CSV table of C-alpha atoms in Angstrom, one decimal:
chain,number,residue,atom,x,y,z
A,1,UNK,CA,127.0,43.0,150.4
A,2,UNK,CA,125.8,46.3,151.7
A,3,UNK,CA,123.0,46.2,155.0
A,4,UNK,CA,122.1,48.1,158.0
A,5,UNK,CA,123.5,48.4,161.4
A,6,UNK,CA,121.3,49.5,164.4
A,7,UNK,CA,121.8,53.2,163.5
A,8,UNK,CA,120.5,52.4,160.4
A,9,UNK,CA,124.0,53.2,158.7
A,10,UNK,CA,125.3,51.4,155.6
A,11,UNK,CA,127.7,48.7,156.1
A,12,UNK,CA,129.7,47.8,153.0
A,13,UNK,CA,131.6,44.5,152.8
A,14,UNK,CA,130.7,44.0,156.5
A,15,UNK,CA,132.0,47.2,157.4
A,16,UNK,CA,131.1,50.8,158.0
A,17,UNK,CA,133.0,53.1,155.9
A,18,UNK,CA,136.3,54.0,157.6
A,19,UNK,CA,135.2,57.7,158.7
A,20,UNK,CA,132.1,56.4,160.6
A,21,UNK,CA,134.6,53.4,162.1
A,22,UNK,CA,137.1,56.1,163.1
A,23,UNK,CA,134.7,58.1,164.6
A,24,UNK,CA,133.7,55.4,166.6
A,25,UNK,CA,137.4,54.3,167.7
A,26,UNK,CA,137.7,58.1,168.5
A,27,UNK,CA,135.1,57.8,171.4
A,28,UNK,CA,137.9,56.1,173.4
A,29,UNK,CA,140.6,58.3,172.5
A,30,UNK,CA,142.1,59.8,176.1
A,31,UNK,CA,142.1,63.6,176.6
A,32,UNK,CA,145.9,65.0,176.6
A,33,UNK,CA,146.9,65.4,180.4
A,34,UNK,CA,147.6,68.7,180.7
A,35,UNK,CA,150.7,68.1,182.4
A,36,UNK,CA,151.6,66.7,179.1
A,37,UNK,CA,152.2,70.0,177.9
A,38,UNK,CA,153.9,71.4,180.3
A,39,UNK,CA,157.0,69.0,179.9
A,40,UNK,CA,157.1,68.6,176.6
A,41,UNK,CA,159.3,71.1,175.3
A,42,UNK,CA,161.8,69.5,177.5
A,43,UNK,CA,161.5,66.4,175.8
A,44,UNK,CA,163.7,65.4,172.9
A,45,UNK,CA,161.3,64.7,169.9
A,46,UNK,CA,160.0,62.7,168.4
A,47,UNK,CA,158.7,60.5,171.0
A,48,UNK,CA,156.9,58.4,172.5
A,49,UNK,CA,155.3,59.5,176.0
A,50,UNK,CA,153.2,57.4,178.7
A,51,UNK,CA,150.9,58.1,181.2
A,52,UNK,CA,151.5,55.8,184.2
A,53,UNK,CA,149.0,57.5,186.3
A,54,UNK,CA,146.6,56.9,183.6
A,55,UNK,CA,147.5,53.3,183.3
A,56,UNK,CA,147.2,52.9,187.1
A,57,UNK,CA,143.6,54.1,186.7
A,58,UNK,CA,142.9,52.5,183.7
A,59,UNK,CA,144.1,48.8,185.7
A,60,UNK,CA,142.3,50.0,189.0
A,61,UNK,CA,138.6,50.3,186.8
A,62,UNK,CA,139.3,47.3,185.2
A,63,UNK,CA,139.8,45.2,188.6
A,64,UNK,CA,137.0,46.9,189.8
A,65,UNK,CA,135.2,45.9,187.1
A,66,UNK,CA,136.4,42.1,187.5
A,67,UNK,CA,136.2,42.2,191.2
A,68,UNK,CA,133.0,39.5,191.2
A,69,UNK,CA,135.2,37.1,189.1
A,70,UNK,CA,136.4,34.4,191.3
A,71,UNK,CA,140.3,34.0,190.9
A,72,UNK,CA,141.2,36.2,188.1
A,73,UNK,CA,144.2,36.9,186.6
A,74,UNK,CA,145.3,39.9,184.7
A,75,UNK,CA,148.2,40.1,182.3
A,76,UNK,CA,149.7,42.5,179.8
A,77,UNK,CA,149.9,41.5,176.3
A,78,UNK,CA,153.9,42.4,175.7
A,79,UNK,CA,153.5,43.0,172.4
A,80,UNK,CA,151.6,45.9,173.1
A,81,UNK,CA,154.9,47.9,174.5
A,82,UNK,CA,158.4,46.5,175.7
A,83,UNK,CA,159.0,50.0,176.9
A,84,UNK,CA,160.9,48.9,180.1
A,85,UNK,CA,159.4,51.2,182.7
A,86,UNK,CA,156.0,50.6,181.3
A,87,UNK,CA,156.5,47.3,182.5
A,88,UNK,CA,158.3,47.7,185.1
A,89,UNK,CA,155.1,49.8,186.4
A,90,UNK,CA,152.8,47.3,185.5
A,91,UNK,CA,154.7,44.8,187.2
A,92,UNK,CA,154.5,47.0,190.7
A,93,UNK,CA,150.5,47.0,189.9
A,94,UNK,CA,150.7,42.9,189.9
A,95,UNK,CA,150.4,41.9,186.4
A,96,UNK,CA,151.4,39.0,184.6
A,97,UNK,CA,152.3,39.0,181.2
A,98,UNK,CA,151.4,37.5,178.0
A,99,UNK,CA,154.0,36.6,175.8
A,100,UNK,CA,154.6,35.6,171.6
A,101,UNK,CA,158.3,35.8,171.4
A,102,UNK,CA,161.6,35.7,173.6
A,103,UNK,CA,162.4,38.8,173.1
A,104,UNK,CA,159.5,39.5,174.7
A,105,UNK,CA,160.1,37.0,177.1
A,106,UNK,CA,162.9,38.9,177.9
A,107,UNK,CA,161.6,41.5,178.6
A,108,UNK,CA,158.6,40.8,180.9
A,109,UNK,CA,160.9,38.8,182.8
A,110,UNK,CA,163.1,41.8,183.3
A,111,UNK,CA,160.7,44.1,184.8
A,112,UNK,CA,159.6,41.3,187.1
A,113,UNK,CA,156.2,41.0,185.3
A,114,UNK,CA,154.5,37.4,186.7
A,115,UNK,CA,153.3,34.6,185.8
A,116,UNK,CA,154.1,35.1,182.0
A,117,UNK,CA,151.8,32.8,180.0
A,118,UNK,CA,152.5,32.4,175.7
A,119,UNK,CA,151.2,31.4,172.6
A,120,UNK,CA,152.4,32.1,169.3
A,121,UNK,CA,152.2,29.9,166.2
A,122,UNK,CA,156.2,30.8,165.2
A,123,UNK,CA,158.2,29.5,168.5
A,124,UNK,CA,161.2,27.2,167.5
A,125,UNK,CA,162.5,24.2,169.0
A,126,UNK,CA,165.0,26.8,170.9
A,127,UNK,CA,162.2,28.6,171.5
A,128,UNK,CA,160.3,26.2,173.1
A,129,UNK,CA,163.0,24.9,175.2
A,130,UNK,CA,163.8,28.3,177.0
A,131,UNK,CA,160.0,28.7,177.2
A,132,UNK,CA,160.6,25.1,179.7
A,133,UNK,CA,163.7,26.2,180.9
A,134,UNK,CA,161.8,29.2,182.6
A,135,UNK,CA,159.0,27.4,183.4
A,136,UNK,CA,156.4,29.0,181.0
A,137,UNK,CA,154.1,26.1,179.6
A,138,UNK,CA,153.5,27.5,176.3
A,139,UNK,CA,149.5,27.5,174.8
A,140,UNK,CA,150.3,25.3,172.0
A,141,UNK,CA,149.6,26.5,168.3
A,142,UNK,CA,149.3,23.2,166.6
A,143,UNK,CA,149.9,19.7,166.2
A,144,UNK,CA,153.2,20.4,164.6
A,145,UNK,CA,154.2,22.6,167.8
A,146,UNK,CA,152.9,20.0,169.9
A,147,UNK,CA,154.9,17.1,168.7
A,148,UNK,CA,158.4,19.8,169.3
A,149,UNK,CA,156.7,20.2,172.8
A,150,UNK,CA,156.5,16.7,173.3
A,151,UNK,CA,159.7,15.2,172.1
A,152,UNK,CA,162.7,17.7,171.9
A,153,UNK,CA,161.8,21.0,173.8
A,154,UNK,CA,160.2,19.4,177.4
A,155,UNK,CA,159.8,16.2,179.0
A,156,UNK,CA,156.8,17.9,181.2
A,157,UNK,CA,153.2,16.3,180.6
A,158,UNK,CA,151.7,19.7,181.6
A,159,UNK,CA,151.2,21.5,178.2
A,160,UNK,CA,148.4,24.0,177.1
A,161,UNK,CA,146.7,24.7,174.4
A,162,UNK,CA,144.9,27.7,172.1
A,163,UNK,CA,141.8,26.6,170.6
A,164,UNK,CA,141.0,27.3,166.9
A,165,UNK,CA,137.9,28.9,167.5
A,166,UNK,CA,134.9,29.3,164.9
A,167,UNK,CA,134.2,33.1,164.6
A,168,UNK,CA,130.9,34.8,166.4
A,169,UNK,CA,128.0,35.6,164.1
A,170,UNK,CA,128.9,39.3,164.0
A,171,UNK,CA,132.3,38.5,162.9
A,172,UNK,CA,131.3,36.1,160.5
A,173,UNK,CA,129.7,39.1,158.8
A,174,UNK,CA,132.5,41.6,158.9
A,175,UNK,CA,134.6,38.9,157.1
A,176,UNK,CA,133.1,36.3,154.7
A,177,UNK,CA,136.3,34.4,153.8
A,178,UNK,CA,137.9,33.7,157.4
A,179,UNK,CA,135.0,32.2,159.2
A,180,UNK,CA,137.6,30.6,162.0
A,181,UNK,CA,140.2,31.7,164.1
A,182,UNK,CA,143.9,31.3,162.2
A,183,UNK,CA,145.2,29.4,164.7
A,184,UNK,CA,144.7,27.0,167.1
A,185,UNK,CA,143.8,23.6,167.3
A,186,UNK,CA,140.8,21.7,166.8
A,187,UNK,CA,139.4,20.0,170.7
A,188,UNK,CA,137.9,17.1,169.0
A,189,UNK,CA,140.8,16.1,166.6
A,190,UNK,CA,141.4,13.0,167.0
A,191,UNK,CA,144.9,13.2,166.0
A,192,UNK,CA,145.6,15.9,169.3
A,193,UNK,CA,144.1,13.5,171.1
A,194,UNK,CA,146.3,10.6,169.6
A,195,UNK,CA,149.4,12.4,170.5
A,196,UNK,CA,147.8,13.3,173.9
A,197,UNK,CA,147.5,9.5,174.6
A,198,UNK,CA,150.9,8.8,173.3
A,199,UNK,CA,152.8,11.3,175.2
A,200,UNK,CA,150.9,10.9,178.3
A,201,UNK,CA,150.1,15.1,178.3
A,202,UNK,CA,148.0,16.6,181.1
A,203,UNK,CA,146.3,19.6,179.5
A,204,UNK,CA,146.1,22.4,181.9
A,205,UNK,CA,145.8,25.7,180.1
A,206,UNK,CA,143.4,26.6,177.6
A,207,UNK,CA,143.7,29.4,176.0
A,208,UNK,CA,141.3,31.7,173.1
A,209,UNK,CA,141.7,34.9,171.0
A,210,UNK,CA,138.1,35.9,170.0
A,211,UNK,CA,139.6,39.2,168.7
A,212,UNK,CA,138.3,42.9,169.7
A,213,UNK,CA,134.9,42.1,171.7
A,214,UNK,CA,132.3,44.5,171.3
A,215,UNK,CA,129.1,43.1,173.5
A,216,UNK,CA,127.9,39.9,175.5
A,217,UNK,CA,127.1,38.1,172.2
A,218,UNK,CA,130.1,38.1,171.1
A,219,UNK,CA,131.9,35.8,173.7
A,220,UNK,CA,128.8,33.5,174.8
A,221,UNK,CA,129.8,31.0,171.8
A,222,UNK,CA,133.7,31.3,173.2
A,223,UNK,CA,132.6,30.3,176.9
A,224,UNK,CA,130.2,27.9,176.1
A,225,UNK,CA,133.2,26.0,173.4
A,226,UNK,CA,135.2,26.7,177.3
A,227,UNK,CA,132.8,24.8,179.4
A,228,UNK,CA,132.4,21.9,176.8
A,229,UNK,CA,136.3,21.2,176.5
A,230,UNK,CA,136.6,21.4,180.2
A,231,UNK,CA,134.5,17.9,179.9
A,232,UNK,CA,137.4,16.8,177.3
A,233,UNK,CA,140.2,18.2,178.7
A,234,UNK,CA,139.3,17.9,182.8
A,235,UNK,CA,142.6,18.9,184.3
A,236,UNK,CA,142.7,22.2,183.0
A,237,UNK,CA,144.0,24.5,185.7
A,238,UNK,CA,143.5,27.7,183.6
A,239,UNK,CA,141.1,29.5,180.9
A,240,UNK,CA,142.8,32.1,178.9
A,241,UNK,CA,140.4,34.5,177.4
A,242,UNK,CA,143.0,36.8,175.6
A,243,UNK,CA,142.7,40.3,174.7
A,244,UNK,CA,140.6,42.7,173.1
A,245,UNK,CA,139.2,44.5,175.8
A,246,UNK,CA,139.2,48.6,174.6
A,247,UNK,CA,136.2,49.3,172.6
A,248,UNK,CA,134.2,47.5,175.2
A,249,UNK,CA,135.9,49.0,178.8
A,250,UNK,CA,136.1,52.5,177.3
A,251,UNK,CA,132.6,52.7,175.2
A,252,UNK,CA,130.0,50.7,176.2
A,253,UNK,CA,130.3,50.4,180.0
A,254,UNK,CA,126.6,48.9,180.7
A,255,UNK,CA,127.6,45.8,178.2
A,256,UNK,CA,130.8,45.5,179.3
A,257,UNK,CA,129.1,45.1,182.6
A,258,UNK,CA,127.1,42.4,180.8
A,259,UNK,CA,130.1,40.8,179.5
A,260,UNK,CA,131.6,40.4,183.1
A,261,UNK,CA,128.2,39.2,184.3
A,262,UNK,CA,128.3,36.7,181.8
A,263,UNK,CA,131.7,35.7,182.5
A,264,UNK,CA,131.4,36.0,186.6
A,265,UNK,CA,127.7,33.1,185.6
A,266,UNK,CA,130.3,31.0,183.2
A,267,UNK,CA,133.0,30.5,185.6
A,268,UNK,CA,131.2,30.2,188.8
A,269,UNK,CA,129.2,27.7,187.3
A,270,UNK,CA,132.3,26.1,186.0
A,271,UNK,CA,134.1,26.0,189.8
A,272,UNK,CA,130.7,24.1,191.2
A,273,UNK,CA,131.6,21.4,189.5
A,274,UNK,CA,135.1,21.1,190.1
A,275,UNK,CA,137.4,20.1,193.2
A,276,UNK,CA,140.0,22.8,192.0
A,277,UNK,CA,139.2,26.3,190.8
A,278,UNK,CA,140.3,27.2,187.4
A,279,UNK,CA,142.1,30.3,187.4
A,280,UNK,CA,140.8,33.0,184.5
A,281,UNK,CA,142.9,35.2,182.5
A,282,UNK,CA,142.3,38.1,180.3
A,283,UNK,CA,145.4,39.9,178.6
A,284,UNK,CA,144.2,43.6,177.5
A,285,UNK,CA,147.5,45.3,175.7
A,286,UNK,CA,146.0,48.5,173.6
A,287,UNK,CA,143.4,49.0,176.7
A,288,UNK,CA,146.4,49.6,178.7
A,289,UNK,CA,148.9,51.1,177.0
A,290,UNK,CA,147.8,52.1,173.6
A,291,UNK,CA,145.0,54.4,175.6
A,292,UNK,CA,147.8,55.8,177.9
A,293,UNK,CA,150.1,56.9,175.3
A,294,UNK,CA,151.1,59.8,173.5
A,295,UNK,CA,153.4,60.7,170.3
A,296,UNK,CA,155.0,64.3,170.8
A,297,UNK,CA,157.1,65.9,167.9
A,298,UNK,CA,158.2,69.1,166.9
A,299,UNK,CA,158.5,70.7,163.3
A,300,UNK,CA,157.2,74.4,163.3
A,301,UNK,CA,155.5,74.2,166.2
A,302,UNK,CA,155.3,71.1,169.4
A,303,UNK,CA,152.4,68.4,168.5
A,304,UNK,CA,151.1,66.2,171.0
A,305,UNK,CA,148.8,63.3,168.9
A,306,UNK,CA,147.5,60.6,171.3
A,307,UNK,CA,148.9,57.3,170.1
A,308,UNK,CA,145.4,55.8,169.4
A,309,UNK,CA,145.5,58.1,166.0
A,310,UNK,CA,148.8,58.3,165.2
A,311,UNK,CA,148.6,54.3,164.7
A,312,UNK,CA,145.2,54.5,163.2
A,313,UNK,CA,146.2,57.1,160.3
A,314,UNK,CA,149.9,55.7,160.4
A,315,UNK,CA,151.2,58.5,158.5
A,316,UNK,CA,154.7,59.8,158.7
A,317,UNK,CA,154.7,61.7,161.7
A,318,UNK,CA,158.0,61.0,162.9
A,319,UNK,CA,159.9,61.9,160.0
A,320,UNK,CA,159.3,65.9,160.1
């Protein structure tokens, strides 16, 4: 399949060709701090360097940005970076954390990152139960995971679940075989809602992964799937949007404007209707880290490559 975008450039396969999609990613690629280069001949090479004033910024815009948003939550994705002072910072800025393994879990807990919210489609039975055993109700994966949940990992009827969502129209385009989310479950199955019955669950967290959002079109199918299972599932306590939050924060700042408009509309509307407020999430990890990061190594002379392309090209730059 080969069309047009806007700027009337070819799209093959869905895509643009990976210069032009590079040279879009590279708009959002952070300037080296030129303190950067003073230190780095001090520093053992090769490695990889953060900017904590730049994440402190980068969280401060963002709240700014969210600051219409009745009682939102913001959390780092950890498997963005375990780096321990990393988190330890973000912790001192007030973040929660996002979690998909227990290593992970160890280490947000660690650096006193809180709440800590998960989903991930691999948890074990062990898993599971130090999930319960720290008081993290998991976002459920699947009916599989459920049934674990349910009978050996936690007597609590509190559970949460990720929604198997049906890809926006945009995405649909950009990939032709995966039309749906991988994982997730299905709202109106009426085996989730057999076990539901069965086990006497509450559902309370709800929780999405739309992917890398790029405008307000792109998430008006996700809330409006939200609002409708907030009529199926009406003790939910929390809406989990996920990540995917750098292409729009650092690009496009009059749509991401629209996207929090849209957002601030969706859940105000929501908390109208309800005695309790639900409480919204959003877990950015490359928007706070990625963009903060730097990979310095020497050979015959120092280079400092933001990690942003370092990951993109992933050559081997550490090897020299």
């Amino acid at each position: 399949m080969i069309s047009k975008d806007d700027n009337n450039q070819e799209i093959k396969d869905g895509w643009r060709d990976d210069v032009t999609e590079f040279i879009n990613w590279m708009k959002i690629i952070p300037t080296i701090p030129e303190k950067l280069f003073k230190i780095a001949s001090d520093i053992p090479t090769p490695a990889l360097v953060y900017d904590l004033d730049a994440i402190t910024d980068t969280v401060t815009a963002l709240r700014n940005d969210l600051r219409e948003i009745p009682n939102i939550e913001l959390c780092l994705a950890v498997k963005a970076n375990r780096c321990q002072s990393v988190l330890r910072h973000m912790a001192k800025l007030g973040l929660g954390a996002d979690i998909t393994t227990i290593q992970e879990l160890n280490a947000a807990m660690a650096a006193g990152l809180w709440p800590i919210y998960s989903t991930a489609p691999g948890f074990s039975v062990a898993d599971l139960k130090r999930l319960a055993t720290e008081g993290v109700i998991p976002d459920l994966c699947s009916l599989s995971q459920l049934r674990v949940w349910c009978e050996s990992a936690n007597p609590d009827k509190r559970v949460g679940l990720r929604l198997r969502l049906p890809f926006h129209e945009d995405a649909k385009t950009k990939n032709l075989v995966t039309r749906w989310s991988r994982f997730g479950v299905d709202p109106k199955d009426s085996a989730l809602h057999s076990l539901i019955q069965t086990h006497k669950l509450e559902v309370v967290h709800l929780h999405v992964h739309e992917g890398e959002t790029f405008s307000e079109a792109d998430l008006d199918q996700t809330l409006d799937l939200l609002v409708s299972c907030l009529e199926i599932f009406p003790k939910v306590e929390v809406l989990n949007l996920g990540g995917g939050w750098a292409y729009l924060f650092h690009l496009q700042k009059p749509e991401a404007q629209r996207v929090w408009n849209l957002v601030n509309k969706t859940i105000t509307s929501i908390n109208n209707q309800r005695q309790q407020l639900v409480r919204l999430v959003i877990e950015p990890g490359m928007l706070l880290t990625m963009m903060a990061g730097y990979l310095v190594r020497r050979s015959k002379q120092q280079t400092i490559i933001p990690l942003g392309i370092a990951l993109w090209f992933w050559i081997p730059l550490l090897g020299t």
